[in-house]
Amino acid sequence: MKIIIVGNGMVGFKFCEKIRKKPNNDHFEITVYGEEHRPAYDRVHLSEYFSGKSADDLLLASAEWYHEHHIKLVTGELVTEIDPIKKRITTHKGTVEPYDKLVLATGSSPFMPPLHGMDKTGVFAYRTIEDLQQMEAYGKSAKKAVVIGGGLLGLEAAKALLDMGLETHVVEFADRLMPRQLDISGSHVLRNKLSTLGLHIHTSKSTKEILGNERISGLSFADGGLLDCDMLVISAGIRPRDELAVKSGIQIGSRGGILVDNHLQTNFPDIYAIGEVALHNDMIYGLVAPGYEMAEVVASRLCGDNGKSFTGFDMSTKLKLIGVDVASFGDALDLEEECVPIVYENKAKGIYKRINITRDGKYLKGGILVGDAESYNMLLQITQNALALPEDPADLILGSRSVGQRGGQGVDALPDTAQICSCEGITKGDICLAIAEGELTDLSGIKKVTKACTGCGGCTPLVADLLKSVLESAGKVVKKTLCEHFAYTRQELYDLIKIQNIKSYSELLGRYGEGDGCEVCKPAVASLLASIWNEAILKQSTIQDTNDRFLANIQKGGSYSVVPRIPAGEITPDKLLVIAQVAKKYKLYTKITGGQRIDLFGAQLHELPAIWEELIAAGFESGHAYGKSLRTIKSCVGSTWCRFGVQDSVGFAIEIENRYKGLRAPHKLKGAVSGCIRECAEAQSKDFGIIATEKGWNLYVCGNGGARPQHAQLLIGDIDKESCIRYLDRFLMYYIKTAEPLTRTATWLNKLEGGLSYLYEVVVNDALGIGAELEAEMESLIVNYECEWKHAIEDESVRKRFKHFANSDEGDPYIQFEELRGQKTPANWNVIV
């Protein structure tokens, strides 16, 4: 049977992949035509091209893959005619080829609004890699760019322009961003978040004309407004590529799109349509997951399985837009009369959550998540499988307010028919069966066998939970290996490094790993080496994230911030004068942080060593604001000044901060010391907090602020200073040795079997008999402490790394600033005053 596929996009490729995986497919002769000059690539992650990925990185498969699977791939050739009667196609090169079955996967093209001036230089569509390459080339001479369209594609295009360093504006016709996914309140929260990230947003704007002579100079709007710009990207929606069908007599809908039935057949039984070109029940699906399901249906039918059909698809989606999580699921907007919403909004943190439940409180119908979409997968499953809700449905978005309880249900409550991976149509039953039959023990094995997690990746947390559940129910130990390059957990690697006295990533990889490593294991191992030996982090600079590599936080516009350590916030007037002099000399934006320190923003890379030099000469040290390490020990004034204070909180805070400064850990650490129960230092919101009592000190552990605040819990009360330090040593070292990478203490305790009671036994009662060992390891780290800034400026080979250009001491000429409230800020920073 001769099968021709017209269109080699993501859906066309998926059809090739699926049909070659079906049993008894050897009798198929398959040819796929693509008009682009490269094989299929990942359009979903197209904006990552501007974050460093190459065109080859985005390929779904190489040309060799097609050859290996006996598929003839024809690129750079456009199919121009179909003869449904003679069953043959013709290309623009004159190729004529017969078929038995024809699959149209021609996708869609960008909707280009009928604006005067669309032909001007500087106007681009956002659809293909060629579009991106042209945008990249043109953008080097541009300064201010506009995107028309505030939907999913428009915001993706905006991210690309921001990554190019351009001042970026988004113009949306509707009254809100993402009008198909978000309500007014959710869109408002998203808008505020994106504005703080440098995006200028204009809603309720109807573009009238593109201004300029041959080259774009701006836009005019129907309300009389003007917006100057020198680059425009159109991302206002899509139109199905149905022109081939129109010419060939294949029936299309009144508003475009090839009409198909539940079998994806057109009015010609031997011609199928899948993906964004297919019009099913008056619906064009603009997401990749429905297209993949269509590919599965057609591949199954051609292989003799007539039981499959396409009856529609859930349009729930989860995305990260310019670093902000956004999700909508189920009945998110069009509430039925029997539904009531439950809403949580935190404007300060940019979080909005809304769930729509039935009036009887039994079932979840849908919802919206902005700023925090961690619960999306489980909420979607509860909606799709009509699972019973907790007694208080608000727990689904707030978490249970009862100690020791969790809101909602876990993966064990899902039926086997629950679809876990929508991209590949993989159910819970499929995954559980694959784990059991294949004796799979890790995510990589599940990916290879089932293809789950290989599409958008949104199902990965649920699949990981399923793996853990299946293995535990079978009585097997669940082993979380670091990544595919190391068959060991973080804890096992910790012991190997310690016992074998390993001092470098390359040595560890050579002895206990394989391959070249990845972005997961490199920074994790660097953190391990620093946590165990407390040597200068720059020894591992080649495997570090940017912040650790340059001992400073990179900020908007490409500059860096400098944060010297100020233990407990206590500082002399002379030291304050030095900070002021440095800030004036290098023209740095200055701000007092929430952790009682002073942050200096706007330093260029080549200026960092000179700034550090002046600060160190005045007695300052690195504040480690850039590291997964101890940040600050916040303090009130305690008994020194406060009439309520019962202990010297400042002195104790300074002692604690100087003891643990430079301590590297799986995640950042924050502490506080309060001089009385009035808690002015907010000690119970920190990874560890100490509160003074009449009898001594109360020690609290495992709290944190941030997006998911959690109070620290009382470990032990009314202890003396020496005991408090001893238990802190044990607690911190036990956390460093046992926590997973990038896990805060609060999350670590939540997952620790036995919880706080078990931690008390280990730390206070020394139930494992390792107390002395933990204390000794902490002492060795304290003895090895060295100020990283000091090391960097005194070692000339290290100091030379802090340059923008290898052959010049000049700064980056493209970094620009503007004035705001008497200080400089990045020129493209859109601040709401």
Short mmCIF file of N, CA, C and O in Angstrom, two decimals, residues 666-707:
data_model
loop_
_atom_site.label_atom_id
_atom_site.label_comp_id
_atom_site.label_asym_id
_atom_site.label_seq_id
_atom_site.Cartn_x
_atom_site.Cartn_y
_atom_site.Cartn_z
N PRO A 666 21.88 21.89 49.27
CA PRO A 666 21.05 21.58 48.09
C PRO A 666 20.24 22.77 47.61
O PRO A 666 19.87 22.84 46.45
N HIS A 667 19.94 23.70 48.51
CA HIS A 667 19.23 24.92 48.12
C HIS A 667 19.70 26.04 49.04
O HIS A 667 20.47 25.82 49.96
N LYS A 668 19.21 27.24 48.77
CA LYS A 668 19.61 28.38 49.61
C LYS A 668 19.07 28.19 51.03
O LYS A 668 18.07 27.53 51.26
N LEU A 669 19.77 28.80 51.98
CA LEU A 669 19.40 28.72 53.40
C LEU A 669 19.24 30.12 53.97
O LEU A 669 20.06 30.99 53.72
N LYS A 670 18.17 30.31 54.73
CA LYS A 670 17.96 31.58 55.41
C LYS A 670 17.61 31.31 56.87
O LYS A 670 16.93 30.34 57.18
N GLY A 671 18.11 32.16 57.75
CA GLY A 671 17.83 32.00 59.16
C GLY A 671 17.47 33.33 59.80
O GLY A 671 17.58 34.39 59.18
N ALA A 672 17.05 33.28 61.06
CA ALA A 672 16.72 34.50 61.78
C ALA A 672 16.78 34.23 63.28
O ALA A 672 16.60 33.10 63.73
N VAL A 673 17.05 35.29 64.03
CA VAL A 673 17.07 35.22 65.49
C VAL A 673 16.20 36.35 66.04
O VAL A 673 16.44 37.52 65.75
N SER A 674 15.17 36.00 66.80
CA SER A 674 14.29 36.98 67.42
C SER A 674 14.58 37.06 68.91
O SER A 674 14.77 36.02 69.57
N GLY A 675 14.56 38.27 69.45
CA GLY A 675 14.91 38.46 70.85
C GLY A 675 13.79 38.22 71.83
O GLY A 675 14.02 38.26 73.05
N CYS A 676 12.58 37.96 71.33
CA CYS A 676 11.47 37.64 72.22
C CYS A 676 10.34 37.04 71.39
O CYS A 676 10.44 36.95 70.16
N ILE A 677 9.25 36.66 72.03
CA ILE A 677 8.17 35.98 71.32
C ILE A 677 7.37 36.93 70.42
O ILE A 677 6.49 36.47 69.69
N ARG A 678 7.69 38.22 70.44
CA ARG A 678 7.03 39.14 69.51
C ARG A 678 7.50 38.91 68.08
O ARG A 678 6.88 39.37 67.13
N GLU A 679 8.61 38.22 67.91
CA GLU A 679 9.03 37.67 66.60
C GLU A 679 9.24 38.72 65.51
O GLU A 679 8.81 38.54 64.37
N CYS A 680 9.91 39.82 65.84
CA CYS A 680 10.12 40.87 64.84
C CYS A 680 11.06 40.44 63.71
O CYS A 680 11.03 41.02 62.63
N ALA A 681 11.89 39.44 63.94
CA ALA A 681 12.80 38.96 62.88
C ALA A 681 12.14 37.91 61.99
O ALA A 681 12.76 37.44 61.04
N GLU A 682 10.90 37.54 62.31
CA GLU A 682 10.14 36.57 61.50
C GLU A 682 10.89 35.25 61.36
O GLU A 682 11.03 34.69 60.28
N ALA A 683 11.38 34.76 62.49
CA ALA A 683 12.22 33.56 62.49
C ALA A 683 11.48 32.31 62.02
O ALA A 683 12.09 31.38 61.49
N GLN A 684 10.16 32.28 62.21
CA GLN A 684 9.42 31.07 61.86
C GLN A 684 9.12 30.95 60.36
O GLN A 684 8.48 29.99 59.93
N SER A 685 9.58 31.92 59.57
CA SER A 685 9.42 31.80 58.12
C SER A 685 10.74 31.42 57.45
O SER A 685 10.86 31.49 56.23
N LYS A 686 11.72 30.99 58.23
CA LYS A 686 13.06 30.71 57.70
C LYS A 686 13.37 29.21 57.75
O LYS A 686 12.69 28.43 58.41
N ASP A 687 14.46 28.84 57.06
CA ASP A 687 14.90 27.44 57.09
C ASP A 687 15.27 27.02 58.51
O ASP A 687 15.10 25.86 58.87
N PHE A 688 15.79 27.93 59.27
CA PHE A 688 15.91 27.70 60.72
C PHE A 688 15.76 29.04 61.42
O PHE A 688 16.22 30.08 60.94
N GLY A 689 15.05 29.01 62.54
CA GLY A 689 14.79 30.22 63.28
C GLY A 689 15.01 29.99 64.76
O GLY A 689 14.73 28.90 65.28
N ILE A 690 15.53 31.01 65.42
CA ILE A 690 15.82 30.92 66.86
C ILE A 690 15.07 32.05 67.55
O ILE A 690 15.19 33.22 67.15
N ILE A 691 14.28 31.71 68.56
CA ILE A 691 13.48 32.70 69.28
C ILE A 691 13.85 32.65 70.76
O ILE A 691 13.84 31.58 71.38
N ALA A 692 14.17 33.83 71.30
CA ALA A 692 14.59 33.91 72.69
C ALA A 692 13.43 33.67 73.65
O ALA A 692 12.29 34.06 73.38
N THR A 693 13.73 33.00 74.75
CA THR A 693 12.77 32.83 75.84
C THR A 693 13.45 33.27 77.14
O THR A 693 14.65 33.53 77.16
N GLU A 694 12.70 33.31 78.21
CA GLU A 694 13.27 33.67 79.51
C GLU A 694 14.32 32.65 79.95
O GLU A 694 15.27 32.97 80.67
N LYS A 695 14.19 31.41 79.45
CA LYS A 695 15.08 30.32 79.88
C LYS A 695 16.21 30.04 78.89
O LYS A 695 17.09 29.24 79.19
N GLY A 696 16.16 30.62 77.69
CA GLY A 696 17.19 30.33 76.69
C GLY A 696 16.69 30.61 75.29
O GLY A 696 16.32 31.73 74.96
N TRP A 697 16.65 29.54 74.48
CA TRP A 697 16.29 29.72 73.07
C TRP A 697 15.41 28.56 72.60
O TRP A 697 15.64 27.41 72.96
N ASN A 698 14.43 28.89 71.75
CA ASN A 698 13.64 27.88 71.03
C ASN A 698 14.20 27.75 69.62
O ASN A 698 14.41 28.77 68.94
N LEU A 699 14.40 26.52 69.17
CA LEU A 699 14.94 26.28 67.83
C LEU A 699 13.84 25.74 66.91
O LEU A 699 13.25 24.69 67.18
N TYR A 700 13.56 26.49 65.84
CA TYR A 700 12.57 26.11 64.83
C TYR A 700 13.30 25.71 63.54
O TYR A 700 14.33 26.30 63.20
N VAL A 701 12.74 24.75 62.81
CA VAL A 701 13.40 24.28 61.59
C VAL A 701 12.39 24.09 60.46
O VAL A 701 11.21 23.87 60.69
N CYS A 702 12.92 24.21 59.24
CA CYS A 702 12.23 23.82 58.00
C CYS A 702 11.01 24.69 57.67
O CYS A 702 9.94 24.19 57.31
N GLY A 703 11.20 25.99 57.74
CA GLY A 703 10.18 26.89 57.23
C GLY A 703 10.69 27.59 55.99
O GLY A 703 11.88 27.50 55.67
N ASN A 704 9.84 28.24 55.26
CA ASN A 704 10.30 29.10 54.18
C ASN A 704 9.19 30.01 53.71
O ASN A 704 8.00 29.73 53.89
N GLY A 705 9.59 31.16 53.14
CA GLY A 705 8.63 32.08 52.54
C GLY A 705 8.47 31.72 51.08
O GLY A 705 8.40 30.55 50.73
N GLY A 706 8.43 32.70 50.22
CA GLY A 706 8.36 32.44 48.78
C GLY A 706 6.95 32.12 48.32
O GLY A 706 5.96 32.47 48.96
N ALA A 707 6.88 31.41 47.17
CA ALA A 707 5.58 31.13 46.55
C ALA A 707 4.72 30.21 47.39
O ALA A 707 3.49 30.25 47.34
#
